[in-house]
Coordinates of C-alpha atoms and ligand atoms in Angstrom, one line a residue:
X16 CA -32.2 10.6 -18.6
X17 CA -28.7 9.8 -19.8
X18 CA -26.7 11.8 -21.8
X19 CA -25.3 9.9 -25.2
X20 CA -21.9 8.9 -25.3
X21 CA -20.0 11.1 -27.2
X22 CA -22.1 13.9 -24.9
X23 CA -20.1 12.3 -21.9
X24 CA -16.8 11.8 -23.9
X25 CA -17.1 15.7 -25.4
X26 CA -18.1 16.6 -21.7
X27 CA -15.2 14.8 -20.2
X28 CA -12.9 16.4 -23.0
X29 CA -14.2 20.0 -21.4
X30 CA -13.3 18.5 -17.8
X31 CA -10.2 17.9 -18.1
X32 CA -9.5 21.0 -19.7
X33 CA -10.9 22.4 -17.3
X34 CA -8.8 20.8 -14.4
X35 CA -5.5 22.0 -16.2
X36 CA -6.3 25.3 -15.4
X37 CA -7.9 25.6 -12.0
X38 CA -6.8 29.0 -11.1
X39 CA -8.7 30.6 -14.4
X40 CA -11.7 28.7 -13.1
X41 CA -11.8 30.1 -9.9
X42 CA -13.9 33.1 -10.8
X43 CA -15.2 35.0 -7.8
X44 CA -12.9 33.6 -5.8
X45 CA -9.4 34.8 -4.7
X46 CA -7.1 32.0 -5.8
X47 CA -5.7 33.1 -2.9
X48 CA -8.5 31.7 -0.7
X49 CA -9.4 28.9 -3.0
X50 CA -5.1 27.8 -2.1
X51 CA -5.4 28.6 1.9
X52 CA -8.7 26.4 2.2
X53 CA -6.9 23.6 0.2
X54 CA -4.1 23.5 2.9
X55 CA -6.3 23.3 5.2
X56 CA -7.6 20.6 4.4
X57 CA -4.5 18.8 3.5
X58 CA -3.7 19.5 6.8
X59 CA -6.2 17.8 8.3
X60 CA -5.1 14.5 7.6
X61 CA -2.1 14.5 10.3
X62 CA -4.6 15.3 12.6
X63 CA -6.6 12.6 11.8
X64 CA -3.5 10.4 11.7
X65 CA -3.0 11.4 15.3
X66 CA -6.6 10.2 16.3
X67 CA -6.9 7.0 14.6
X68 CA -3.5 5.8 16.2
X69 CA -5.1 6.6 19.3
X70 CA -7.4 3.8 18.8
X71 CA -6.2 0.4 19.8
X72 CA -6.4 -2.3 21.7
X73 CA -3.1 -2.1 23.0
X74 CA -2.0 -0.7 26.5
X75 CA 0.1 2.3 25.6
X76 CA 0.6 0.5 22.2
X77 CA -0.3 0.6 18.8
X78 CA -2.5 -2.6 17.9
X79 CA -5.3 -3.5 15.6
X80 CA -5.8 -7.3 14.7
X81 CA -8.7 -8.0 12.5
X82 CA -11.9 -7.6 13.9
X83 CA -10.9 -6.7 17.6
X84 CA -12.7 -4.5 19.2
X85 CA -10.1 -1.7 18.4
X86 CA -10.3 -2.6 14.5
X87 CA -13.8 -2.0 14.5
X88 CA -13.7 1.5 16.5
X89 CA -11.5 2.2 13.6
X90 CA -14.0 0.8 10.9
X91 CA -16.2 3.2 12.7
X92 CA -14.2 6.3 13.0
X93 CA -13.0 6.2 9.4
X94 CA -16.7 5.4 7.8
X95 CA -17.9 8.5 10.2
X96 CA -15.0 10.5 8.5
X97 CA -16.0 9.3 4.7
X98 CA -20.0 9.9 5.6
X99 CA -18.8 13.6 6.5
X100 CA -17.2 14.8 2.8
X101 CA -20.7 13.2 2.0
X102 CA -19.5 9.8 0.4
X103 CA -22.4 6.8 0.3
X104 CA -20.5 4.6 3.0
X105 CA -20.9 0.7 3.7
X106 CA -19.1 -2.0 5.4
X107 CA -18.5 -4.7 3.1
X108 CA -18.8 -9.1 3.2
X109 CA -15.4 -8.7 5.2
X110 CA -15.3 -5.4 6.6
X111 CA -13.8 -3.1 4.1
X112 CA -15.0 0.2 4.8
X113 CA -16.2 1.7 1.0
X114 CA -17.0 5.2 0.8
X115 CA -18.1 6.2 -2.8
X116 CA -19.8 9.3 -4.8
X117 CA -21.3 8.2 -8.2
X118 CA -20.5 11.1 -10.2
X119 CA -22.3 12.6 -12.5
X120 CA -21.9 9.7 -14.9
X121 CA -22.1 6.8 -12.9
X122 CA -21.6 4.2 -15.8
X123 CA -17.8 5.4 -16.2
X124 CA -15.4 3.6 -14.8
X125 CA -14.6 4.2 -11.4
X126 CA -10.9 5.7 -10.1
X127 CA -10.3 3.3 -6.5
X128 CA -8.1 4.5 -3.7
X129 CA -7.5 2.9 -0.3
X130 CA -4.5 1.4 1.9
X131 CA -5.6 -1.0 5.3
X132 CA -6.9 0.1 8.8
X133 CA -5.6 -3.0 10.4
X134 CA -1.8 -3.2 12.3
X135 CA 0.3 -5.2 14.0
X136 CA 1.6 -5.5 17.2
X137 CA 2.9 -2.4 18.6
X138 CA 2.3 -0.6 15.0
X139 CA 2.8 3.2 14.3
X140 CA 0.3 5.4 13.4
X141 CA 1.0 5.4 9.2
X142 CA 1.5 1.8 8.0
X143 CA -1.5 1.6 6.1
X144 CA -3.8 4.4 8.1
X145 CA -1.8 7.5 5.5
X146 CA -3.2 5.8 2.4
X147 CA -6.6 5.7 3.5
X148 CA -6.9 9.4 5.7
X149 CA -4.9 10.9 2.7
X150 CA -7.5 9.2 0.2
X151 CA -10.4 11.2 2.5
X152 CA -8.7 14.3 2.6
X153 CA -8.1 14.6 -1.4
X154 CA -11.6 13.7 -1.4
X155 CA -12.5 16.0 0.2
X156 CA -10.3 18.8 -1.5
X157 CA -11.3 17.5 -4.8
X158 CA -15.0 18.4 -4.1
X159 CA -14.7 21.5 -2.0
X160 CA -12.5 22.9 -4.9
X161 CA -15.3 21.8 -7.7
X162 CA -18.2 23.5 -5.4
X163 CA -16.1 26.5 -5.0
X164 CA -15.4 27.5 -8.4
X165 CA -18.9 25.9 -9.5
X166 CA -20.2 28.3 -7.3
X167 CA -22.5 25.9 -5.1
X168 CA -20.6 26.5 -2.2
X169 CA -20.9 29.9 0.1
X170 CA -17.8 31.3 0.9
X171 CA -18.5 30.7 4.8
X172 CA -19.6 27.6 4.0
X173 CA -16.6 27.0 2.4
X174 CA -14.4 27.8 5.1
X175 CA -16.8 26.1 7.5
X176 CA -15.6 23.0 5.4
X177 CA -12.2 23.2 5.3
X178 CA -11.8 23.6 9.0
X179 CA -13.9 20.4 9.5
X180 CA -16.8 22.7 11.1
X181 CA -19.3 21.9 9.0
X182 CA -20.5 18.9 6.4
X183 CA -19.7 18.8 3.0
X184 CA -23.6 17.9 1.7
X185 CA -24.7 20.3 4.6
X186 CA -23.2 23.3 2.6
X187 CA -23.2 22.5 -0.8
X188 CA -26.3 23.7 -2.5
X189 CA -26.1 20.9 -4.9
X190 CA -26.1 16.6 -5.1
X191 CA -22.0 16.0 -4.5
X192 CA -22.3 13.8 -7.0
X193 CA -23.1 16.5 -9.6
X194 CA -19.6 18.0 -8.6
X195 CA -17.5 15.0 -10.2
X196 CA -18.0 13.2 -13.8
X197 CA -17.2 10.2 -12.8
X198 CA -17.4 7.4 -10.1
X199 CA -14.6 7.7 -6.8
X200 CA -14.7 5.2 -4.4
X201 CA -12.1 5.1 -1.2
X202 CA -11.4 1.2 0.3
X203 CA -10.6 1.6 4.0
X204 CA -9.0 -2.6 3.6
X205 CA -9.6 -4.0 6.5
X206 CA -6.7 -6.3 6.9
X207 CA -3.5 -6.7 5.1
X208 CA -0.5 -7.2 8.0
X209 CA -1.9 -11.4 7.6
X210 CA -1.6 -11.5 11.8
X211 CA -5.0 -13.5 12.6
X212 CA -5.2 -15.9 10.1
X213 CA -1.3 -15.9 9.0
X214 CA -2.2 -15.2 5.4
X215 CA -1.8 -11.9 4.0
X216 CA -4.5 -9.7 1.4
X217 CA -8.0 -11.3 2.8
X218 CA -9.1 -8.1 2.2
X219 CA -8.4 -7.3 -1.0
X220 CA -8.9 -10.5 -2.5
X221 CA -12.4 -10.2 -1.2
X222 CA -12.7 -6.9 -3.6
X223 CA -10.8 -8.6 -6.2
X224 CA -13.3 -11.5 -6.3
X225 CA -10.8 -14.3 -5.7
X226 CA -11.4 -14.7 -1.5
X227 CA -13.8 -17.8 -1.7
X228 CA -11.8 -20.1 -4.0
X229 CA -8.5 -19.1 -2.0
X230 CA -9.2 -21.4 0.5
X231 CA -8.1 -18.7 3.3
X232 CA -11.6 -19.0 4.4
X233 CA -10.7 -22.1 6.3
X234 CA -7.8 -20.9 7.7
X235 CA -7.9 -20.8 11.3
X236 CA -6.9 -18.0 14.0
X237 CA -5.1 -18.7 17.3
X238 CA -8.6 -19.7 19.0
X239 CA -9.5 -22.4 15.7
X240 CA -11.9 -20.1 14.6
X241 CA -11.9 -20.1 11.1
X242 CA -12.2 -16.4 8.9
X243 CA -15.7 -18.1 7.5
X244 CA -17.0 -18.4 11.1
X245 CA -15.6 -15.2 12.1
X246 CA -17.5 -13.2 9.4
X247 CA -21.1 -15.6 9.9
X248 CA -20.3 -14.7 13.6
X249 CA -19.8 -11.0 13.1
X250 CA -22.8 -11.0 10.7
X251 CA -20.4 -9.8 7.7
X252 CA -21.5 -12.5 5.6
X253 CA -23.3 -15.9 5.7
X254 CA -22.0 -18.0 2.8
X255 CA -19.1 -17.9 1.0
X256 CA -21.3 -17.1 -1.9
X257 CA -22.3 -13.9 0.4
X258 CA -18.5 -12.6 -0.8
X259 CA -19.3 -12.0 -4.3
X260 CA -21.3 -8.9 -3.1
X261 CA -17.8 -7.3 -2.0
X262 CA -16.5 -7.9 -5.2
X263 CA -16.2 -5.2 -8.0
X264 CA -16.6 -5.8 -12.0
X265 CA -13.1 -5.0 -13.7
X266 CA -14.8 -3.1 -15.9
X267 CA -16.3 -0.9 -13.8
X268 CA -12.8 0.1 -12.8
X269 CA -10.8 3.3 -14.2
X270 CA -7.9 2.5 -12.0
X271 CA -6.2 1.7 -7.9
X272 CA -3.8 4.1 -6.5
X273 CA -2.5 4.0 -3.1
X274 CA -0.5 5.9 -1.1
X275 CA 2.2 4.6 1.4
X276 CA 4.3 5.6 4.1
X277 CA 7.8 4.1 2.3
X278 CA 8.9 2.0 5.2
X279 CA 12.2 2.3 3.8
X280 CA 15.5 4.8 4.0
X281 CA 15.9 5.7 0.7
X282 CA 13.3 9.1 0.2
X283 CA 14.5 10.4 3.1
X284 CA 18.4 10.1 2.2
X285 CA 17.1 11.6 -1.2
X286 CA 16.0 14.6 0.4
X287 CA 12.4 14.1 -1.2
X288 CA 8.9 13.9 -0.1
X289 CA 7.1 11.5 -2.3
X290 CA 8.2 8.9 -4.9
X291 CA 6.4 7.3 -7.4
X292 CA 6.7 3.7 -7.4
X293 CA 7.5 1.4 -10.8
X294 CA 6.3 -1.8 -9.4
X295 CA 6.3 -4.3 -6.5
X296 CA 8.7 -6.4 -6.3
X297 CA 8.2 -10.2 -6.4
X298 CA 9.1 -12.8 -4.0
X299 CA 10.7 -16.5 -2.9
X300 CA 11.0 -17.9 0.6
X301 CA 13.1 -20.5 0.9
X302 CA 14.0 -23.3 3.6
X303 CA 17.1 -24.8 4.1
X304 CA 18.3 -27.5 6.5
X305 CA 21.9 -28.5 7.2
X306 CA 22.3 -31.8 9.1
X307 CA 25.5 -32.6 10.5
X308 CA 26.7 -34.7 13.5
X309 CA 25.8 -33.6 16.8
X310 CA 28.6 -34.4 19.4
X311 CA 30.6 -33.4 22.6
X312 CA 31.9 -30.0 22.2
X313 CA 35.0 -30.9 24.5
X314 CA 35.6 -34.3 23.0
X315 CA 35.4 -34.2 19.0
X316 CA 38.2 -32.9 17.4
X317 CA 38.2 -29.9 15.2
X318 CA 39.5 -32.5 12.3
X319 CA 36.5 -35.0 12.6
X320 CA 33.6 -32.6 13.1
X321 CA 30.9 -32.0 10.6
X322 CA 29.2 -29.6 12.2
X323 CA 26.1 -27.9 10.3
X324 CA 25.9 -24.9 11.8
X325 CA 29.7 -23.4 10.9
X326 CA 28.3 -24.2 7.4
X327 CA 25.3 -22.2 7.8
X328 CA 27.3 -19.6 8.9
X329 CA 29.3 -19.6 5.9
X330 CA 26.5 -20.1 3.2
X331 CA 24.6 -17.1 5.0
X332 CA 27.7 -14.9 4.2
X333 CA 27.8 -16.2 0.8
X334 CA 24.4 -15.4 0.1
X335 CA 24.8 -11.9 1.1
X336 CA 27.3 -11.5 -1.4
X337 CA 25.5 -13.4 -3.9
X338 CA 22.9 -10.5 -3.4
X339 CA 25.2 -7.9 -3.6
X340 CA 25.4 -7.4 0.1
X341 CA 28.5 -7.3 2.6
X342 CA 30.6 -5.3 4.3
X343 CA 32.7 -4.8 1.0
X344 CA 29.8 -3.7 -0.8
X345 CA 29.1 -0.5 1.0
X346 CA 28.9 2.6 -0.4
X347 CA 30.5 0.6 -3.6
X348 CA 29.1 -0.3 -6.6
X349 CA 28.2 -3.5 -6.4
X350 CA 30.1 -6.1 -8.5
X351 CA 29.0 -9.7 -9.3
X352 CA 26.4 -11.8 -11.3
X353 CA 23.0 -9.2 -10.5
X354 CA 25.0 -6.3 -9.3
X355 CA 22.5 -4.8 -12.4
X356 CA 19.5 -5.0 -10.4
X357 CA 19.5 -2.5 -7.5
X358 CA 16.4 -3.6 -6.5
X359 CA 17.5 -7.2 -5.3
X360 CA 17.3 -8.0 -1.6
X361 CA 18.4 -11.1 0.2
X362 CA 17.6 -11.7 4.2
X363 CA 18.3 -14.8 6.6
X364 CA 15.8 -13.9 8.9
X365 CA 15.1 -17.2 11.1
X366 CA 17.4 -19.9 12.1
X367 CA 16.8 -22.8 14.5
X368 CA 19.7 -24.5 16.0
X369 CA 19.4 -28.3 17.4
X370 CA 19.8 -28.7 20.0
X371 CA 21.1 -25.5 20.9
X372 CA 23.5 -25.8 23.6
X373 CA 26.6 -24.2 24.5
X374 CA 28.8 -27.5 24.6
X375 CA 26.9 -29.1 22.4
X376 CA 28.2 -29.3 18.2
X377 CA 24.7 -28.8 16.6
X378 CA 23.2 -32.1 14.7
X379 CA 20.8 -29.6 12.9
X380 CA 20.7 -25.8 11.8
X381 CA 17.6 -24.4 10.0
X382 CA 17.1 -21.9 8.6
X383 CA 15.2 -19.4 6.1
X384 CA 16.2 -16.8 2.8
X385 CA 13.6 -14.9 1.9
X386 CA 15.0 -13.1 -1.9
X387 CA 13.0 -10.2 -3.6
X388 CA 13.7 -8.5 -6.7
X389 CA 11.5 -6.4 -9.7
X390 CA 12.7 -9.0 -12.1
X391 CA 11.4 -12.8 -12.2
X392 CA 14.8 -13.8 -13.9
X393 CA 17.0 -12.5 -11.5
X394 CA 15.2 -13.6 -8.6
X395 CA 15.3 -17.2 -9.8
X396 CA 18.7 -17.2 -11.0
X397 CA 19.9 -16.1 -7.7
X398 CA 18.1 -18.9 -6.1
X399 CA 19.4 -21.4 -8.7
X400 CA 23.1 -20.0 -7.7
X401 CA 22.3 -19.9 -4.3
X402 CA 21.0 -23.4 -4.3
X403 CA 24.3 -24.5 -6.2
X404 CA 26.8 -22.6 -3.6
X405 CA 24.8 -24.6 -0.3
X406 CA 25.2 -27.9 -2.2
X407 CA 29.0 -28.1 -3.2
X408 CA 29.0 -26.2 0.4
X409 CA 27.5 -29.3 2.2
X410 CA 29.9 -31.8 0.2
X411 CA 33.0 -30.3 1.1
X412 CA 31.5 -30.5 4.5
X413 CA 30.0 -33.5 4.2
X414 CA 26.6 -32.4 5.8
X415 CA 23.2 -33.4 4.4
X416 CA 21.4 -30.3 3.2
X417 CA 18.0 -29.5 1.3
X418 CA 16.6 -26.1 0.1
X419 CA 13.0 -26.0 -0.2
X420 CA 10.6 -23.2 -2.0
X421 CA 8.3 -22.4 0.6
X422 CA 6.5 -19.1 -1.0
X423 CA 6.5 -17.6 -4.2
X424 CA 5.1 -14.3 -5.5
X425 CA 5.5 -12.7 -9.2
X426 CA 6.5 -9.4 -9.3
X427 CA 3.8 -7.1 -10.2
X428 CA 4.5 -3.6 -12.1
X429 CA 2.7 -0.7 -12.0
X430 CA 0.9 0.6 -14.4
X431 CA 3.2 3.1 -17.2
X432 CA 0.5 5.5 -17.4
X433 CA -0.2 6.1 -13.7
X434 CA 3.6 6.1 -12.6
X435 CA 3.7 9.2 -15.4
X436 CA 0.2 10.5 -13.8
X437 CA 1.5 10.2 -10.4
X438 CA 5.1 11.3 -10.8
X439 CA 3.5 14.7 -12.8
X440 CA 1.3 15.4 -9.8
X441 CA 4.1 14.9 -7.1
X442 CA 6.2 17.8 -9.3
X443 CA 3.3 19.9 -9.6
X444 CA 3.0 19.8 -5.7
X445 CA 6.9 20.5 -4.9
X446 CA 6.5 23.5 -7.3
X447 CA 8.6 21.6 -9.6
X448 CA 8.4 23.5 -13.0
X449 CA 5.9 21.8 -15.2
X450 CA 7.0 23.5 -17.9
X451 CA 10.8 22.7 -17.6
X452 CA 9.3 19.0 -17.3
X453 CA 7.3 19.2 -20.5
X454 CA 10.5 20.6 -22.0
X455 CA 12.7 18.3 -20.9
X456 CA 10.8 15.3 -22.7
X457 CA 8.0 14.4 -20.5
X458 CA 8.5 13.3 -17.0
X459 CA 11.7 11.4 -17.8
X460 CA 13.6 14.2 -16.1
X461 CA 11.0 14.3 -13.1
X462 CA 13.0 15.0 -10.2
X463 CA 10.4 12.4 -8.5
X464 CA 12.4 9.6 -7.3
X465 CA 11.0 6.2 -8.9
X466 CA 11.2 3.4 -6.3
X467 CA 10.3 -0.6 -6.7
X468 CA 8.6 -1.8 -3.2
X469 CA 10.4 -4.3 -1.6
X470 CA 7.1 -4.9 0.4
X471 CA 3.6 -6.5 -0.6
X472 CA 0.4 -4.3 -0.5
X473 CA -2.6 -4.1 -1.1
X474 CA -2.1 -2.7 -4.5
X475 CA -0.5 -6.0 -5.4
X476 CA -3.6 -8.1 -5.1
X477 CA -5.6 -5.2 -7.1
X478 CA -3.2 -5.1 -10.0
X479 CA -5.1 -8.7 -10.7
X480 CA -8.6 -7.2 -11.7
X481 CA -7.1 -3.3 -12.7
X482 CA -4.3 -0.5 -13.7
X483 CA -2.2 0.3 -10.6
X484 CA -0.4 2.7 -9.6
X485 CA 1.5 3.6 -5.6
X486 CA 2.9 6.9 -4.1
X487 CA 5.0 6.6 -1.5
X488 CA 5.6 9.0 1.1
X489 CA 9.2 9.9 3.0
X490 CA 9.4 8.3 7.0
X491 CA 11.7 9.1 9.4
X492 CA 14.6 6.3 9.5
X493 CA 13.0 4.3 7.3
X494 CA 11.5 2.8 10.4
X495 CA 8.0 0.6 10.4
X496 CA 6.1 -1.8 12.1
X497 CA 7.2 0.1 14.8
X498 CA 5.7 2.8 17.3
X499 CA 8.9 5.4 16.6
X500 CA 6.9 4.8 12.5
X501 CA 6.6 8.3 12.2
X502 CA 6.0 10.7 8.7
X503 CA 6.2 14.5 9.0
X504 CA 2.7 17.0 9.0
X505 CA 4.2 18.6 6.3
X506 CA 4.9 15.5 3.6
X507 CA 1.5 14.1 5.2
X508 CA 0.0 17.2 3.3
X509 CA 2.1 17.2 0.4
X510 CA 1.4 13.7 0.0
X511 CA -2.6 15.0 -0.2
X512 CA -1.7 17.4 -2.2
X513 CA -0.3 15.5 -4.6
X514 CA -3.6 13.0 -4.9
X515 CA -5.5 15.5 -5.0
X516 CA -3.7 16.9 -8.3
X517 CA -3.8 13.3 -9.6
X518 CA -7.4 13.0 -9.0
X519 CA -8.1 16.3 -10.6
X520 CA -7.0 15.1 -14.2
X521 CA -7.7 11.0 -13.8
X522 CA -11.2 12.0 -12.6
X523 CA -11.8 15.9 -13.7
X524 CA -14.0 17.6 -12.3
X525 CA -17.3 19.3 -13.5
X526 CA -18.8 23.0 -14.5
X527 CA -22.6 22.9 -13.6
X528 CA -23.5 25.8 -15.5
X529 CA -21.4 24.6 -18.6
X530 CA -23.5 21.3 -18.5
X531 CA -26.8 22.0 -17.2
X532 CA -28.1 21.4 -20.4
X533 CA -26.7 17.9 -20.3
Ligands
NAG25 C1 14.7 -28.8 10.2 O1 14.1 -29.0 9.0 C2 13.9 -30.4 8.7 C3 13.5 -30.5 7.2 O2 12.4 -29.6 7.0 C4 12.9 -30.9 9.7 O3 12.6 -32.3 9.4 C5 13.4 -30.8 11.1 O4 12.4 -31.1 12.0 C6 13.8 -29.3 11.3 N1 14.5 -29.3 12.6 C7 14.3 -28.3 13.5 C8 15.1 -28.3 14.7 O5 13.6 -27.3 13.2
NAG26 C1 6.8 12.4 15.0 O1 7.7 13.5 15.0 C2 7.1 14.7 15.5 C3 8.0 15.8 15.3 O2 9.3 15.5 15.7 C4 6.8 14.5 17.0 O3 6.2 15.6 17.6 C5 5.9 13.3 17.1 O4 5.7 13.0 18.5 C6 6.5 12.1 16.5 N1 5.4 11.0 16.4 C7 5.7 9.8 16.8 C8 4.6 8.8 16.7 O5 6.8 9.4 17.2
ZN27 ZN1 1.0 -1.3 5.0

């Protein structure tokens, strides 16, 4: 039987009235008691943090490449984890763990979460992991919270619950998908760090549908296995064709959010737990070689050198200021051509020196810029004036230089409506006035900190196919890829908190007696 549309949209209506005032709903129960169990289970994802990061392949290290025998412990340990709030759990064509109720109205479109399970060498315990136990764990709120004040839930049941004693299905004296209108789905991705097969998003391009023209399934590992034997090896799929399966319909998609450990300084200088983040910023790698005239350090005089390296040296400093970088530029605001655009970044991380000995005046010095920014323009007119500053550069030098684009990625923004949705939830969380911030003209006075990521994710492949939206969450010293990565128990369960509150008006929630006769 299936209710009539405007049944569903009326019903919906009534849900997300509903979710705006949770406390009036909780009849019978103390709203005390309905808040302690939440924080509970908040508080379970550190926990959990804790015993993931304990799987690895590493010796007293952090390490899960894709499809090691660590990774798929972790597959393992996270489906077991999804399977317990009672979500319908499966490994996909490339190992994405997928843990999804239906709702009670399965043909709406579905509200995805997820972050990756994979890491890289000598990893922490957050890059990646936080998104996806934090994704449980609101889960998991969202639907102990609807059986409580739906009254399908005992309340020694319910405690049971929150202190992980018991299964969700186990005590709820209803189908879990009854408790939620529409469809939730949490994507454990199982790699995104690009390690094995030195290309990033395998993953999520195999939910996003565009894995098996992307030509990364011939890509090789280390041992020339290729990611299409791999998966026919680990029985994940057969065919490339076999992929589609993993895929998901745009259309059957409300939305992806993710939540991230920042991997960056800035929340934690702030003061603040969470920020919402506007977009992700887009990227260009470029090469550059500098050929000189390699010669006898002791015998060529300073006059009649063209040495390629000194040159480097010179255009690397340029380019820092170019970016609004440089020892003049701190604490400062910045001056110059994009001083506008705070979120511009400019890095020399890799330079090869030939031949690279100490009495030796280099013939060759290469080396790499990798520029990021939240706008296209500025990132290509920096390269344009970078490009321009190495040439005259090399003339007055007389060395023979090229720049080459190596790697280029569009920005991608999140979506308007979830930075609003998501920035609204994080104040609700902090005990941030909502009223004050409906006064003060919507969320444009948020106290929320708005951030661009200077880092790729998993978001950035699903923005192709749907509305995105991230949450990042404060780290100590800005530190990742790193085993001192580290994120406090306490933002770890405001962070839940906060997806939790965003999943209770994006997905609502349902009142079985109101709609039994749906
Ligand atoms: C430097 O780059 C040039 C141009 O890409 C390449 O031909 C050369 O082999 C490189 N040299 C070194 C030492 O990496
Ligand atoms: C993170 O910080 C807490 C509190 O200071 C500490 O107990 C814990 O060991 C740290 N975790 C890591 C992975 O460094
Ligand atoms: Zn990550």
């Amino acid at each position: 039987m299936r209710a009539s549309k405007t049944n569903q949209k009326a019903s919906i209506l009534l849900l997300t009235l509903a979710a705006c005032c949770a406390r009036v709903f909780a009849a019978g129960w103390a709203g005390k008691t309905l808040e302690e169990l939440r924080q509970i289970v908040y508080s379970e994802a550190s926990t959990r943090l804790v015993d993931l990061g304990q799987i690895t392949d590493g010796d007293g290290n952090l390490e899960r490449l894709y499809m090691s025998p660590a990774h798929k412990q972790a597959a393992h340990q996270i489906q077991a984890w999804m399977d317990g709030i009672g979500l319908h759990t499966s490994l996909d064509g490339v190992a994405n763990v997928r843990g999804r109720l239906q709702g009670k109205y399965p043909e709406q479109p579905a509200w995805l979460m997820g972050s990756h399970y994979d890491t890289v060498v000598d990893g922490g315990f957050f890059d990646g992991a936080l998104g996806v136990i934090a994704a449980i764990a609101a889960v998991k709120a969202l639907l102990l919270e609807a059986a409580m004040q739906t009254g399908v839930i005992s309340p020694i049941d319910a405690r049971s619950v929150a202190h992980g004693q018991k299964q969700l299905q186990e005590a709820v004296k209803a189908p879990l998908d009854s408790l939620l209108p529409a469809p939730v789905e949490i994507i454990a991705f199982s790699e995104e760090e690009g390690l094995r097969f030195q290309s990033t998003f395998l993953a999520s391009q195999a939910v996003t549908g565009s894995l098996a023209t992307s030509g990364l399934l011939d890509a090789k590992d280390a041992g020339g296995l290729s990611l299409m034997e791999l998966l026919r090896q680990e029985g994940l799929a057969q065919t490339p064709a076999d992929l589609s399966k993993s895929s998901i319909n745009p259309e059957h998609i409300a939305g992806y959010v993710e939540v991230h450990m920042e991997q960056g300084p800035v929340l934690e200088a702030m003061g603040k737990p969470l920020g919402v983040v506007t977009g992700i910023a887009g990227q260009s790698r470029l090469s550059v070689s500098m050929q000189g005239i390699q010669g006898h350090a002791g015998t060529v005089p300073m006059g009649l050198r063209r040495d390629p390296l000194a040159g480097a040296a010179e255009a690397i400093q340029q380019i820092e200021q170019i970016c609004n970088g440089g020892p003049e530029a701190a604490g400062q605001t910045p001056r110059g051509p994009f001083a506008k655009d705070t979120s511009l970044v400019c890095t020399v991380g890799s330079m090869t020196i030939w031949p690279g000995s100490s009495n030796v005046i280099p013939g060759v010095v290469n080396f790499t810029i990798d520029i990021r920014s939240q706008d296209d323009e500025v990132r290509r007119n920096v390269i344009s004036t970078v490009r321009q500053n190495i040439d005259s550069r090399c003339s007055r030098r007389q060395l023979q230089c090229s720049v080459e684009r190596r790697n280029e990625v569009q920005a991608v923004p999140c979506n308007a409506d979830i930075v609003e949705q998501l920035a609204a939830a994080a104040a609700n969380v902090q005990g941030i006035s909502s009223s004050s911030a409906a006064a003060g003209k919507g969320m444009a006075t948020s106290p929320v900190p708005r951030l661009v990521s200077g880092a790729g994710h998993d978001a950035m492949a699903m923005a192709s196919i749907t509305k995105m939206g991230m949450m990042f969450v404060r780290c100590a010293g800005g530190i990742s890829h790193s085993s001192l990565e580290n994120v406090t128990k306490e933002d770890i369960s405001t962070a839940v908190a906060a997806l939790h509150d965003f999943l209770r008006s994006a997905v609502g929630r349902i009142d079985l007696t109101a709609h039994q006769e749906l």
